[in-house]
Coordinates of C-alpha atoms and ligand atoms in Angstrom, one line a residue:
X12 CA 177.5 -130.2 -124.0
X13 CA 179.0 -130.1 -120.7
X14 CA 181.8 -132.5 -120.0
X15 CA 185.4 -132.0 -120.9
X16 CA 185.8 -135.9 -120.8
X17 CA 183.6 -138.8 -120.8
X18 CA 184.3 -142.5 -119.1
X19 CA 182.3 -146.0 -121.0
X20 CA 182.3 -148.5 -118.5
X21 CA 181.9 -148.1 -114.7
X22 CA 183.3 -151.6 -113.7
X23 CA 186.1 -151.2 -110.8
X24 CA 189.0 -149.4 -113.1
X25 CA 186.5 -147.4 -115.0
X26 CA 185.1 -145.7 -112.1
X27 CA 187.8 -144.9 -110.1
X28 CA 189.5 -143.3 -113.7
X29 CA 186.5 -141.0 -113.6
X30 CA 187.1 -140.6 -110.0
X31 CA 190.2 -139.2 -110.4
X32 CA 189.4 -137.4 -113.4
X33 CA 186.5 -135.4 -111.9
X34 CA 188.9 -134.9 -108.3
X35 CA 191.2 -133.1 -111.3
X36 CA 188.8 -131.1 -112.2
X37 CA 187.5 -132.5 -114.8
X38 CA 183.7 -132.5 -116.1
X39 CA 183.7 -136.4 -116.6
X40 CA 180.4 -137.3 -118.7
X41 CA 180.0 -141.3 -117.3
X42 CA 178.0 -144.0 -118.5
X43 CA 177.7 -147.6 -118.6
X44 CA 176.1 -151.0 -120.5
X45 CA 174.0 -151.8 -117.1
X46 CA 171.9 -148.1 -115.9
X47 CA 173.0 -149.5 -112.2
X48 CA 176.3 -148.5 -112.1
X49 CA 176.2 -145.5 -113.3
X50 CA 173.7 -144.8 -110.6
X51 CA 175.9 -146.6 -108.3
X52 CA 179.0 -144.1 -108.9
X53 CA 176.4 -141.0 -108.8
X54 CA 174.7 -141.9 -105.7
X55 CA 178.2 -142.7 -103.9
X56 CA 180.4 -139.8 -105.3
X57 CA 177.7 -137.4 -106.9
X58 CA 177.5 -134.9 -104.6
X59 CA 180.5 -132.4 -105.9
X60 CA 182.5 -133.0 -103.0
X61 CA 184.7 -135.3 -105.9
X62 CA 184.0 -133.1 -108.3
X63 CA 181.7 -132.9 -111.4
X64 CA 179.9 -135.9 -113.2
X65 CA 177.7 -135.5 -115.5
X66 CA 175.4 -138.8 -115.7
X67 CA 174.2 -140.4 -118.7
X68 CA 171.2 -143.1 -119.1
X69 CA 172.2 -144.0 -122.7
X70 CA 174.7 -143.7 -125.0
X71 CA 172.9 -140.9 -127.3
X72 CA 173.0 -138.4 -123.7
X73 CA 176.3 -139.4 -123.1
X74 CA 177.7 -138.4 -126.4
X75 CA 175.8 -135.4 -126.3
X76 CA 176.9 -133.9 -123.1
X77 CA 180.3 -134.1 -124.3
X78 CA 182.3 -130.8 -125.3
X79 CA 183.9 -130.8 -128.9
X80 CA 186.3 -132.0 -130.4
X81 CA 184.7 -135.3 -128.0
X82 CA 187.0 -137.1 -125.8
X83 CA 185.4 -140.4 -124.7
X84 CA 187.3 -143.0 -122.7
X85 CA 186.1 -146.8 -122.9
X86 CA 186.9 -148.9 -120.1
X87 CA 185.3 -152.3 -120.5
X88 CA 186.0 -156.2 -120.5
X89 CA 189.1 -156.1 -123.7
X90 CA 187.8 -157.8 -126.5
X91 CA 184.4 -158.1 -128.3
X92 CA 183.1 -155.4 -125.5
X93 CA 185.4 -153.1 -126.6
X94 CA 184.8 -153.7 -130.6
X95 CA 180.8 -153.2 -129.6
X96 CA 181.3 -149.8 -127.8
X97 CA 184.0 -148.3 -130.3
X98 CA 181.3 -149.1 -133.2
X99 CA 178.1 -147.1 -130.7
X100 CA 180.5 -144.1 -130.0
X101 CA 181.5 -144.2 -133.5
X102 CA 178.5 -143.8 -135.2
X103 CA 177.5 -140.5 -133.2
X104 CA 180.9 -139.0 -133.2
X105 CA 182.0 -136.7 -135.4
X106 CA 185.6 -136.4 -137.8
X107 CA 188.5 -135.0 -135.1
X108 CA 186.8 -137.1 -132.1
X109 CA 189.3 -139.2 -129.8
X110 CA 188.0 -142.6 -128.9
X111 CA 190.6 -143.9 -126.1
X112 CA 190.6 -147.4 -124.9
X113 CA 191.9 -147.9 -121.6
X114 CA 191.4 -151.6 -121.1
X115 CA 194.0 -154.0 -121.5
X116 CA 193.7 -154.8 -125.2
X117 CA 195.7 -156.8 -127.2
X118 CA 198.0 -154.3 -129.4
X119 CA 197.2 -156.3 -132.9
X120 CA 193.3 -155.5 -131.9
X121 CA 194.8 -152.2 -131.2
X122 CA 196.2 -151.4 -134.2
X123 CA 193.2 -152.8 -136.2
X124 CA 190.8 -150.7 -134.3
X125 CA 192.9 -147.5 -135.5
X126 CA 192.8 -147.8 -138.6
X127 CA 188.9 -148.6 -138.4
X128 CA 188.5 -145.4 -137.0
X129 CA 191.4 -143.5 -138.8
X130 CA 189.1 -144.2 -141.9
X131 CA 186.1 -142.4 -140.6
X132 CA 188.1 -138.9 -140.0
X133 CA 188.2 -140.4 -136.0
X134 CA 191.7 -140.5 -133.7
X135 CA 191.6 -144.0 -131.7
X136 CA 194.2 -144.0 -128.9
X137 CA 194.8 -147.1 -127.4
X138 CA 196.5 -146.0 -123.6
X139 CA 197.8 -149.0 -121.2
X140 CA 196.8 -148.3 -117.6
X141 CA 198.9 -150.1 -115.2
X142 CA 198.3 -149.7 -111.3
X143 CA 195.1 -151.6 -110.4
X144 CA 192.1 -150.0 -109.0
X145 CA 194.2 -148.1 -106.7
X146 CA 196.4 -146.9 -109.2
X147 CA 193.2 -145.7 -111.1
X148 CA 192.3 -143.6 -108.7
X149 CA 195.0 -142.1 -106.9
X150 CA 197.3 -141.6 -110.3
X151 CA 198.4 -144.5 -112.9
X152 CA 201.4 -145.0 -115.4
X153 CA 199.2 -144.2 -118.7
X154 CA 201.0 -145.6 -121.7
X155 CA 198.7 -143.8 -124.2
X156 CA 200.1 -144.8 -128.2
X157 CA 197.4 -143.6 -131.0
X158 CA 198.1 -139.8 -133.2
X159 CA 200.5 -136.9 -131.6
X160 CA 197.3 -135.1 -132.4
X161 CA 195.7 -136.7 -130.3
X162 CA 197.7 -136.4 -127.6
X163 CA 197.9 -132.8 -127.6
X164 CA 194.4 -132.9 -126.6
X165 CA 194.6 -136.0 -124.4
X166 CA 198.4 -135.8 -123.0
X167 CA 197.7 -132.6 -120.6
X168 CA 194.2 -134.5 -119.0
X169 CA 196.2 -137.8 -118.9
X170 CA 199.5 -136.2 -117.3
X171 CA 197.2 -134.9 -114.5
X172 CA 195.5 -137.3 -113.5
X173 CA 199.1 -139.9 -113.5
X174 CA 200.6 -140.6 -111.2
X175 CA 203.9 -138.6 -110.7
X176 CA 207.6 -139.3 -110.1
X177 CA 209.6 -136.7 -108.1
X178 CA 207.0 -133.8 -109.6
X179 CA 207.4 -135.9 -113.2
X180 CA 203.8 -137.0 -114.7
X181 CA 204.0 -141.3 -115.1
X182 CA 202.3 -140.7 -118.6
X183 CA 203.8 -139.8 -122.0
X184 CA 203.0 -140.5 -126.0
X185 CA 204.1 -143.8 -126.5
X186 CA 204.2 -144.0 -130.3
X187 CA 201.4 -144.5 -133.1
X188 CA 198.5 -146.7 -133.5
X189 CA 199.3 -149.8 -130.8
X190 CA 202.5 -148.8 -129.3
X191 CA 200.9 -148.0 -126.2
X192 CA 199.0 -151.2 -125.5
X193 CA 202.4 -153.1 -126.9
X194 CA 204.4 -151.6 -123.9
X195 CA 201.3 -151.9 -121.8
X196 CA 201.9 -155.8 -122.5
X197 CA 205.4 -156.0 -122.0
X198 CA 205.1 -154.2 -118.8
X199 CA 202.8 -156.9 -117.9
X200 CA 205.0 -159.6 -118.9
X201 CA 208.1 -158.0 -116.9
X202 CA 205.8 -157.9 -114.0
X203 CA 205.2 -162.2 -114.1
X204 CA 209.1 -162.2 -114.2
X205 CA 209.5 -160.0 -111.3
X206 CA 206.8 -161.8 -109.6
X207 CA 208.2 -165.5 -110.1
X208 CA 211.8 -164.2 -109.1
X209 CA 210.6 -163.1 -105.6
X210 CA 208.9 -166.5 -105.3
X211 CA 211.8 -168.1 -106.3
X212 CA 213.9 -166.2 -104.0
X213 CA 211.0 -167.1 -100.9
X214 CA 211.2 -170.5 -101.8
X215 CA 215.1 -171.0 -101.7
X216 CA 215.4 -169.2 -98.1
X217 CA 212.4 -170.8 -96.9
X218 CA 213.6 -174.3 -97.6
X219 CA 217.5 -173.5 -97.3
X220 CA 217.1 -171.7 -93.8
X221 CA 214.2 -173.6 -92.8
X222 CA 212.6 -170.0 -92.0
X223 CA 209.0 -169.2 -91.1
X224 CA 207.6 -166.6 -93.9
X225 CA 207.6 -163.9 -91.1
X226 CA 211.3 -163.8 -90.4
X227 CA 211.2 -164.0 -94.3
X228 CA 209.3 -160.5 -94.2
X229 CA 211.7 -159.1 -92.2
X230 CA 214.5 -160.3 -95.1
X231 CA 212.0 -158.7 -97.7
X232 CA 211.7 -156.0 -95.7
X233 CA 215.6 -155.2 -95.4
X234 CA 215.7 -155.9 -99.5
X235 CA 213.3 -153.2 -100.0
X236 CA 216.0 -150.6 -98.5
X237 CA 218.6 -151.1 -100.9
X238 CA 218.4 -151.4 -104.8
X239 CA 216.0 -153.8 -104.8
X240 CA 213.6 -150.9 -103.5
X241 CA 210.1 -151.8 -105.3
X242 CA 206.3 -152.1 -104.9
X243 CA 206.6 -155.7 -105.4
X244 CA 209.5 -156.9 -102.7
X245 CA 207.2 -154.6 -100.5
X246 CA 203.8 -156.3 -101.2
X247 CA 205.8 -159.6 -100.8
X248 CA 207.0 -159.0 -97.1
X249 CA 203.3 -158.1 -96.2
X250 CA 201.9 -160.7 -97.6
X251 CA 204.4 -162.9 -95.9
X252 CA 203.8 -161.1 -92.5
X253 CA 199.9 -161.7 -93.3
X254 CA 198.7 -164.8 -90.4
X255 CA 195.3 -166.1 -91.0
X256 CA 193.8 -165.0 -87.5
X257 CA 191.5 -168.2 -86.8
X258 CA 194.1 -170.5 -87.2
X259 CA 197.1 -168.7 -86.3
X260 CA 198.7 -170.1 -89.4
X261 CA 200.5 -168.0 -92.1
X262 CA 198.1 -166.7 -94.5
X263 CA 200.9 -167.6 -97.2
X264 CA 200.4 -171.3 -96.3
X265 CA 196.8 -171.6 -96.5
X266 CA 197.1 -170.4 -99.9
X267 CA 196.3 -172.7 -103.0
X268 CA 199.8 -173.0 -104.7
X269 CA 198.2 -172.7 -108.0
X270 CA 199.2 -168.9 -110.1
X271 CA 196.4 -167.6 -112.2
X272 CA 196.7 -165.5 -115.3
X273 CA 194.3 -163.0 -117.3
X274 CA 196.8 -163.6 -120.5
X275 CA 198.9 -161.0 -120.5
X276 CA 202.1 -162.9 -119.7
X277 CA 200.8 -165.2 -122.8
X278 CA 200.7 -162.6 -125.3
X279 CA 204.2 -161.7 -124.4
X280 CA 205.3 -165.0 -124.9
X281 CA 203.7 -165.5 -128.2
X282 CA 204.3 -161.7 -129.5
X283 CA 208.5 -162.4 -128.7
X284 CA 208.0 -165.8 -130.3
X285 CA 207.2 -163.8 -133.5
X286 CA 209.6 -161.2 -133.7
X287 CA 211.8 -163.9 -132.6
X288 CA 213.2 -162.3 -129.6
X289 CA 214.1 -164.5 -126.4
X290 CA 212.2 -163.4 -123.3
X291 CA 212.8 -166.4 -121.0
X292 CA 212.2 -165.0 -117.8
X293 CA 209.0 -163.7 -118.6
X294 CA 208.0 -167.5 -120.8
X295 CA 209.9 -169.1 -117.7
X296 CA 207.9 -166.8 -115.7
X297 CA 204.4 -167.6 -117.3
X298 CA 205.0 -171.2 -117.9
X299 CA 205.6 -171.5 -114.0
X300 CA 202.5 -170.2 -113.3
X301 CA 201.1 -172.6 -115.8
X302 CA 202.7 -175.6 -114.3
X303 CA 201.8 -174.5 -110.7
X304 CA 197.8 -175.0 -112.3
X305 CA 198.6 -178.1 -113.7
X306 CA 196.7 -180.2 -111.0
X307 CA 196.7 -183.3 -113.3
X308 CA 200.4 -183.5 -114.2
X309 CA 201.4 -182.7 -110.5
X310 CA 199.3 -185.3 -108.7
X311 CA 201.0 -188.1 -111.0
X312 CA 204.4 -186.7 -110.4
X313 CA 203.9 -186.0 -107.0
X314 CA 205.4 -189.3 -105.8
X315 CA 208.6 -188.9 -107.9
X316 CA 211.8 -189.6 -106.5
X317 CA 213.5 -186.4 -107.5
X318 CA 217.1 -188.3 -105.3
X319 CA 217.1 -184.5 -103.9
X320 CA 220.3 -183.5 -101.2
X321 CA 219.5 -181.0 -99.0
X322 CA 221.3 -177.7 -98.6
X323 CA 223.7 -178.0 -96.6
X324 CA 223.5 -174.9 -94.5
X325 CA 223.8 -174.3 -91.2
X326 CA 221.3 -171.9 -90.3
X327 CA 222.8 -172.1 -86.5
X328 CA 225.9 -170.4 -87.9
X329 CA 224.8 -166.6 -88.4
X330 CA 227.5 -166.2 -90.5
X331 CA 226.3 -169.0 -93.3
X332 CA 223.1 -167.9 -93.1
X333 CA 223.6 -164.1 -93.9
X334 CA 225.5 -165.5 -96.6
X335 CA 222.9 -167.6 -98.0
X336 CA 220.7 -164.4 -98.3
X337 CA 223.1 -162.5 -99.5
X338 CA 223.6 -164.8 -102.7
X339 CA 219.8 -165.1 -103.5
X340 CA 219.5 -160.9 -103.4
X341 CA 222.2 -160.9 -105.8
X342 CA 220.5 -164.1 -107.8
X343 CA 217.1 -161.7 -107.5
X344 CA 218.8 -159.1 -109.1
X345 CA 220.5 -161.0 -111.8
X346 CA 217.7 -162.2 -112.6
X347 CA 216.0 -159.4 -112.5
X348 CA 218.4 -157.5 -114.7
X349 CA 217.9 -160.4 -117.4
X350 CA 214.5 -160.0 -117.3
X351 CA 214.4 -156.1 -118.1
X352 CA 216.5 -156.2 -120.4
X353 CA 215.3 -159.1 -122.7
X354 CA 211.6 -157.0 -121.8
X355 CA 213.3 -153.7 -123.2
X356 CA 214.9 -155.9 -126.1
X357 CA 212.0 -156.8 -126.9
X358 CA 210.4 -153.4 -127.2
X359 CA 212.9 -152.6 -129.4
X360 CA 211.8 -154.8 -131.8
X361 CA 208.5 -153.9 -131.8
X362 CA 209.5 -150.9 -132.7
X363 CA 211.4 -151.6 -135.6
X364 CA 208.9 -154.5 -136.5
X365 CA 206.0 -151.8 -136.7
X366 CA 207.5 -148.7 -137.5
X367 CA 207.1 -147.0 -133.9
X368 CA 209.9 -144.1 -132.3
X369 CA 209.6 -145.7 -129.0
X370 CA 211.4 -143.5 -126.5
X371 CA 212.6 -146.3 -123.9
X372 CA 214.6 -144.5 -121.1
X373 CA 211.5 -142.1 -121.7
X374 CA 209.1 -145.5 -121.2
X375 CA 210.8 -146.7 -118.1
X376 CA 210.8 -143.0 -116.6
X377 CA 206.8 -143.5 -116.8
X378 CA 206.9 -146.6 -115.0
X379 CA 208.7 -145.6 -111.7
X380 CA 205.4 -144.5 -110.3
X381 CA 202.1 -145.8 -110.3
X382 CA 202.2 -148.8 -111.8
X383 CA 203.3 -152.3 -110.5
X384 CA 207.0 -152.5 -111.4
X385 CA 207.4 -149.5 -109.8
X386 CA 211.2 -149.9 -108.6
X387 CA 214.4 -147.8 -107.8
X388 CA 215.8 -149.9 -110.4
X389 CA 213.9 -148.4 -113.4
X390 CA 215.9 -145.1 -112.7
X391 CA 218.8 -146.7 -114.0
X392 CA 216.9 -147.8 -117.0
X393 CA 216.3 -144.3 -117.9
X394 CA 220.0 -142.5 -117.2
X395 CA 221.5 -146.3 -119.3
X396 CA 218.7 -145.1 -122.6
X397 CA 219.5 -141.1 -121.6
X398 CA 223.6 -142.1 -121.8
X399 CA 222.7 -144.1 -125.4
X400 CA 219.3 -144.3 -126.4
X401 CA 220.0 -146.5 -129.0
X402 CA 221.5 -149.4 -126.8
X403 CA 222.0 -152.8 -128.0
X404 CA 221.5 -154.7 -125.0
X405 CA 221.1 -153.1 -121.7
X406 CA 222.1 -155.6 -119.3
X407 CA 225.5 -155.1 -121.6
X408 CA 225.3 -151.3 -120.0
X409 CA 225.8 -149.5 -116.9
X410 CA 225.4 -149.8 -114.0
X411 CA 224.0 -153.0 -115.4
X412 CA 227.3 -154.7 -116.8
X413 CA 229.0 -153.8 -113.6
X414 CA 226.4 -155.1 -111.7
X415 CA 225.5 -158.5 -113.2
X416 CA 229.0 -159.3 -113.5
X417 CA 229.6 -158.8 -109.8
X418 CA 226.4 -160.7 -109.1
X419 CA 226.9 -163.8 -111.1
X420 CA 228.8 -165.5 -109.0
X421 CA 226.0 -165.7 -106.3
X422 CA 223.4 -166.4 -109.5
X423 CA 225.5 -169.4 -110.1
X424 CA 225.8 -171.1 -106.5
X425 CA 222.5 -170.5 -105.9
X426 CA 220.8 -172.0 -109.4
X427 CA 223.9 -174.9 -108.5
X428 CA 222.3 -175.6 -105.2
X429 CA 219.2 -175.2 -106.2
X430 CA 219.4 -178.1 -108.2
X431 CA 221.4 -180.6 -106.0
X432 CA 218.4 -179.6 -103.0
X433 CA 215.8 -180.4 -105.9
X434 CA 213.9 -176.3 -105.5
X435 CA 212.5 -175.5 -109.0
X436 CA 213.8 -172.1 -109.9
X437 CA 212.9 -171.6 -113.8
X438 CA 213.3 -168.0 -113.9
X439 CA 217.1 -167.9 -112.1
X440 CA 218.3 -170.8 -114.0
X441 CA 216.7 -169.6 -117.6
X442 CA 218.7 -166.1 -116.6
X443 CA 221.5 -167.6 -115.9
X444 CA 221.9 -169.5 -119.1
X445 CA 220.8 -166.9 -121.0
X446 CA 223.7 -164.6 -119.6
X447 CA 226.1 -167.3 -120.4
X448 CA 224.6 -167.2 -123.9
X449 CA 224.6 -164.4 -125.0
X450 CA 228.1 -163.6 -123.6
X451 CA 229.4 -166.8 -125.0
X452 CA 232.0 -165.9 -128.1
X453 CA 230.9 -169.4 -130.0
X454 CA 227.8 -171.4 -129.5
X455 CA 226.7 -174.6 -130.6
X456 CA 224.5 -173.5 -132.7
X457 CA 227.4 -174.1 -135.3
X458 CA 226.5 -177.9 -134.9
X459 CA 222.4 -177.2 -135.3
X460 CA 223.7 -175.7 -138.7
X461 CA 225.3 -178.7 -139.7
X462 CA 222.2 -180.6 -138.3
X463 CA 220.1 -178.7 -140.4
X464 CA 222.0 -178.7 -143.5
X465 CA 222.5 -182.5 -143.2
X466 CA 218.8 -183.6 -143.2
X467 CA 217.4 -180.8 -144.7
X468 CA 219.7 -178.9 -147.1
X469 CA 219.3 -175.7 -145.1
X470 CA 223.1 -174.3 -145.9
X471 CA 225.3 -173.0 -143.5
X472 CA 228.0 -169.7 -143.8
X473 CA 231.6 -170.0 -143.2
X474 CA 233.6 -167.8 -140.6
X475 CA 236.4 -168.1 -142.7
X476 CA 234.8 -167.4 -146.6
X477 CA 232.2 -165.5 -147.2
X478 CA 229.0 -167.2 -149.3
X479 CA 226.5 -169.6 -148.8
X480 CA 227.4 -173.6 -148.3
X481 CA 225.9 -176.9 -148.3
X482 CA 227.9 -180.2 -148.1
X483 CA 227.2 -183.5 -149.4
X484 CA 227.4 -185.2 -146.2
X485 CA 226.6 -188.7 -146.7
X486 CA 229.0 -189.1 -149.9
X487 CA 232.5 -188.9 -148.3
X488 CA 235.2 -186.9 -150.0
X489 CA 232.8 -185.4 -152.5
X490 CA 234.2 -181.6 -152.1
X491 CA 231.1 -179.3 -150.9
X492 CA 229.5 -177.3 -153.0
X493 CA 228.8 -173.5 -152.7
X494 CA 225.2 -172.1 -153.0
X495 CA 224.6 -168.5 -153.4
Ligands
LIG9 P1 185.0 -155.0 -114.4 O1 184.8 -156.4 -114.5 O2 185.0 -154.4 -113.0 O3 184.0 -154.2 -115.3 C1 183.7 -154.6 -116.6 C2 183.0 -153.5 -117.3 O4 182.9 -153.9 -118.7 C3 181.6 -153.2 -116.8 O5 181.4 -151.9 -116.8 C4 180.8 -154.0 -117.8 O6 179.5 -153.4 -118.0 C5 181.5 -153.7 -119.1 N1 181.2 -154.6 -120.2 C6 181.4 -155.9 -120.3 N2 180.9 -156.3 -121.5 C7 180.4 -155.3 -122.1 C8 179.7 -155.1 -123.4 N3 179.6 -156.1 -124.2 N4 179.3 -153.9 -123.7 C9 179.5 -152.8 -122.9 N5 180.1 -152.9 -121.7 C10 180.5 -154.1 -121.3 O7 186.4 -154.7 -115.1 P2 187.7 -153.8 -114.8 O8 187.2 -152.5 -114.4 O9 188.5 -154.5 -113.8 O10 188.5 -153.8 -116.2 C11 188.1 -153.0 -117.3 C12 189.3 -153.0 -118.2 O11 190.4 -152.6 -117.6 C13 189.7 -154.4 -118.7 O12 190.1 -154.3 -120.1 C14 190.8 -154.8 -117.9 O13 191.7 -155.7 -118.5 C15 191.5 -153.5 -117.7 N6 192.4 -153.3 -116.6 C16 192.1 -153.8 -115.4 C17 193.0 -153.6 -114.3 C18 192.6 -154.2 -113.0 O14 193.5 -154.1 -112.1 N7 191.4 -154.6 -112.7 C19 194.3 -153.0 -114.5 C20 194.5 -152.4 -115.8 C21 193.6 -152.6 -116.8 P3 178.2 -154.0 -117.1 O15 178.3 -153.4 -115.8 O16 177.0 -153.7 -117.9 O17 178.4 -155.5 -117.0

């Protein structure tokens, strides 16, 4: 035995995790399905000048080589790959071994692989990774759930290699068995909303000001001094400064207009949908992206008449325009404060639904380096949980209250004009409603109850008498009668 660590699966995040592991100072054991890779890493990083690797043809050598109680890392395709490799490392491990899957599993698969290996005497930590290939190898946010055991013996290897926050590692215990990949996910799903916001925010001032995506960078760029200070709004004003040099054109507008997705944002959607929890920026968010690929359905719209106005902004009149920008940051940030905190809301119930101590001022802390929603903002998140880490809604808390509130007002002209110049926005008007719902003393949902009672006998309660009620709607004057 002579690695401290070992790394299954040498694809583009595997390797560069076992990069930064052995540039740690690590003795990182690595191996892979395919012999090439391995050699691949080995012949381009093996000299010691990166540190240690120790090299394994098969799965028998890698096992072997590595120092007890075994800590072996799999970092393969999520799904049926991983289910394959935990079985192989399984069945030459040994009781107090720590099995860690670093892909991006689903937490349910998560969860079942636990207790799988819980059974044999083994620790199986599912960690979230989040950062790319860069982040891999320069220092992630880890999101590791599984056993505190294991995480004594994991946490210090994993807080070194992170990435860190003013001297703060970007990696801490997440909770038991899946918790880690389930934040892993929501972190995902917080990332499509902060995504689509930006892009709806490029789309109003590119129409509305008639501006070429350069002098947009230069708007992005300005954002990303103030509070909207994030990886993201920096990424977009390079990527809108990006020209495609044969053509001279903007890179931006050579693009296909059609947003992929690997499924994270999915699982999102359909984990809130169970645990009934609304995240409508991130479903706005990944049904956006889903309607941008719908090639079918837009080519038979496409000659619509959508009776669209136009802006009506004079984008001669410095004044107006500066104006106009300054109502879509404030509409971005809204948003954006919507988004986080139906995300966080629905880590909550997560929590409760599957019995994890999630710390979440703790969580976001973890994410303001390294990872993709890296952003000034997440600061706050962490001193709103720190003030009250049992908050009920944290767009309800401050700065966040203060904030929307003053912001609103922009959010509102902005999703209004939006509509008269016919610019989808999904994610700013979904945020805005969603304010106004939850902030709204009586809803109409009184009426649904009725509905529901009327065709279907589903009862209704009383705000003035406690009990269960169903009326006899359809016989007139019959008094109702009381269930329950
Ligand atoms: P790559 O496509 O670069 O590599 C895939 C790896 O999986 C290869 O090593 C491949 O081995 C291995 N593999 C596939 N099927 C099997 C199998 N049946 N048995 C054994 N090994 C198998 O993937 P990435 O490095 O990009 O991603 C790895 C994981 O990390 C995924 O779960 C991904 O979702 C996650 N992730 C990726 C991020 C990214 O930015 N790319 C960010 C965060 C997480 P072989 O060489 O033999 O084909």
């Amino acid at each position: 035995a002579s690695a401290d660590i070992g790394v299954y699966g040498l694809g583009v995040m595997g390797a560069n995790l076992a990069r930064n592991l052995a540039r740690n100072g690590y003795r990182v054991a690595v191996t892979n399905r395919s012999a090439a890779r391995t050699e691949k890493l080995v012949a381009a990083h093996g000299d010691g000048s990166e540190g240690v690797f120790v090299p394994a043809a098969d799965i028998d050598r890698f096992v072997a080589s590595l120092e007890r109680p075994r800590v072996a890392i799999i970092m393969v395709l999520a799904g049926a790959a991983t289910d394959e490799v935990m079985e192989q490392l399984a069945a030459r491990m040994e009781p107090g071994d720590i099995i860690v899957d670093c892909g991006n599993s689903l937490f349910t698969d998560t969860i079942r692989r636990e207790a799988w290996a819980r059974a044999r005497g083994l620790h199986f930590v599912g960690a979230g990774v989040s950062g790319g290939e860069e982040g891999a190898l320069w220092g992630p946010s880890i999101m590791p759930g599984g056993t505190p055991e294991s995480y004594d013996r994991l946490g210090p290897m994993f807080e070194k290699i992170s990435a860190h926050y003013q001297g703060q590692p970007c990696c801490a215990h997440i909770g038991a068995d899946g918790a880690g990949h389930f934040v892993k996910m929501v972190h995902n799903g917080i990332e499509y909303a902060d995504m689509q916001v930006i892009a709806e925010a490029y789309d109003l001032l590119r129409h509305g000001l008639d501006a070429a995506p350069a002098t947009l960078a230069d708007v992005f760029a300005s954002w990303n001094e103030g509070e909207l200070d994030s990886y993201l709004i920096e990424i977009t004003a390079e990527v809108l400064r990006q020209v495609d040099a044969p053509t001279g054109t903007p890179l931006v507008d050579l693009i296909v207009d059609r947003a992929s997705q690997k499924g994270t944002g999915k699982w999102t959607v359909q984990t809130a949908l169970d645990l009934a929890v609304p995240v409508t920026g991130i479903g706005e968010a990944t049904f956006a992206r889903g309607a941008s690929s719908g090639v079918r359905q837009r080519e038979a719209a496409r000659a619509l008449d959508g009776h669209a106005g136009g802006f009506g902004i004079d984008s001669s009149d410095p004044g107006a325009r500066d104006a106009f920008i300054e109502d879509v940051r404030q509409a971005l940030y809204a948003s954006k404060i919507v988004a986080y905190s139906q995300g966080f809301d629905m880590i909550a119930e997560g929590a409760a639904a599957h019995g994890w101590d999630i710390d979440k001022g703790g969580l976001a802390s973890i994410w303001r380096a390294g990872c993709i929603i890296r952003a000034a903002f997440l600061d706050d998140i962490t001193r709103a949980y720190a003030a009250r880490p049992d908050l009920p809604l944290l767009l309800a808390a401050e700065p966040f209250a203060t904030r929307i509130q003053q912001a609103v007002p922009s959010l509102r002209r902005v999703v209004a004009l939006a509509a008269v110049a016919g610019v989808p926005v999904p994610v700013f008007a979904s945020s805005l409603s969603y304010f106004d719902t939850i902030r709204s003393p009586r809803l109409p949902a009184a009426l649904i109850q009725g509905q529901r009672d009327f065709f279907g006998s589903h009862t209704y309660h009383r705000i003035d008498r406690p009990g269960t009620f169903h009326t006899l709607w359809a016989q007139e004057g019959r008094p109702e009668e009381q269930w329950g």
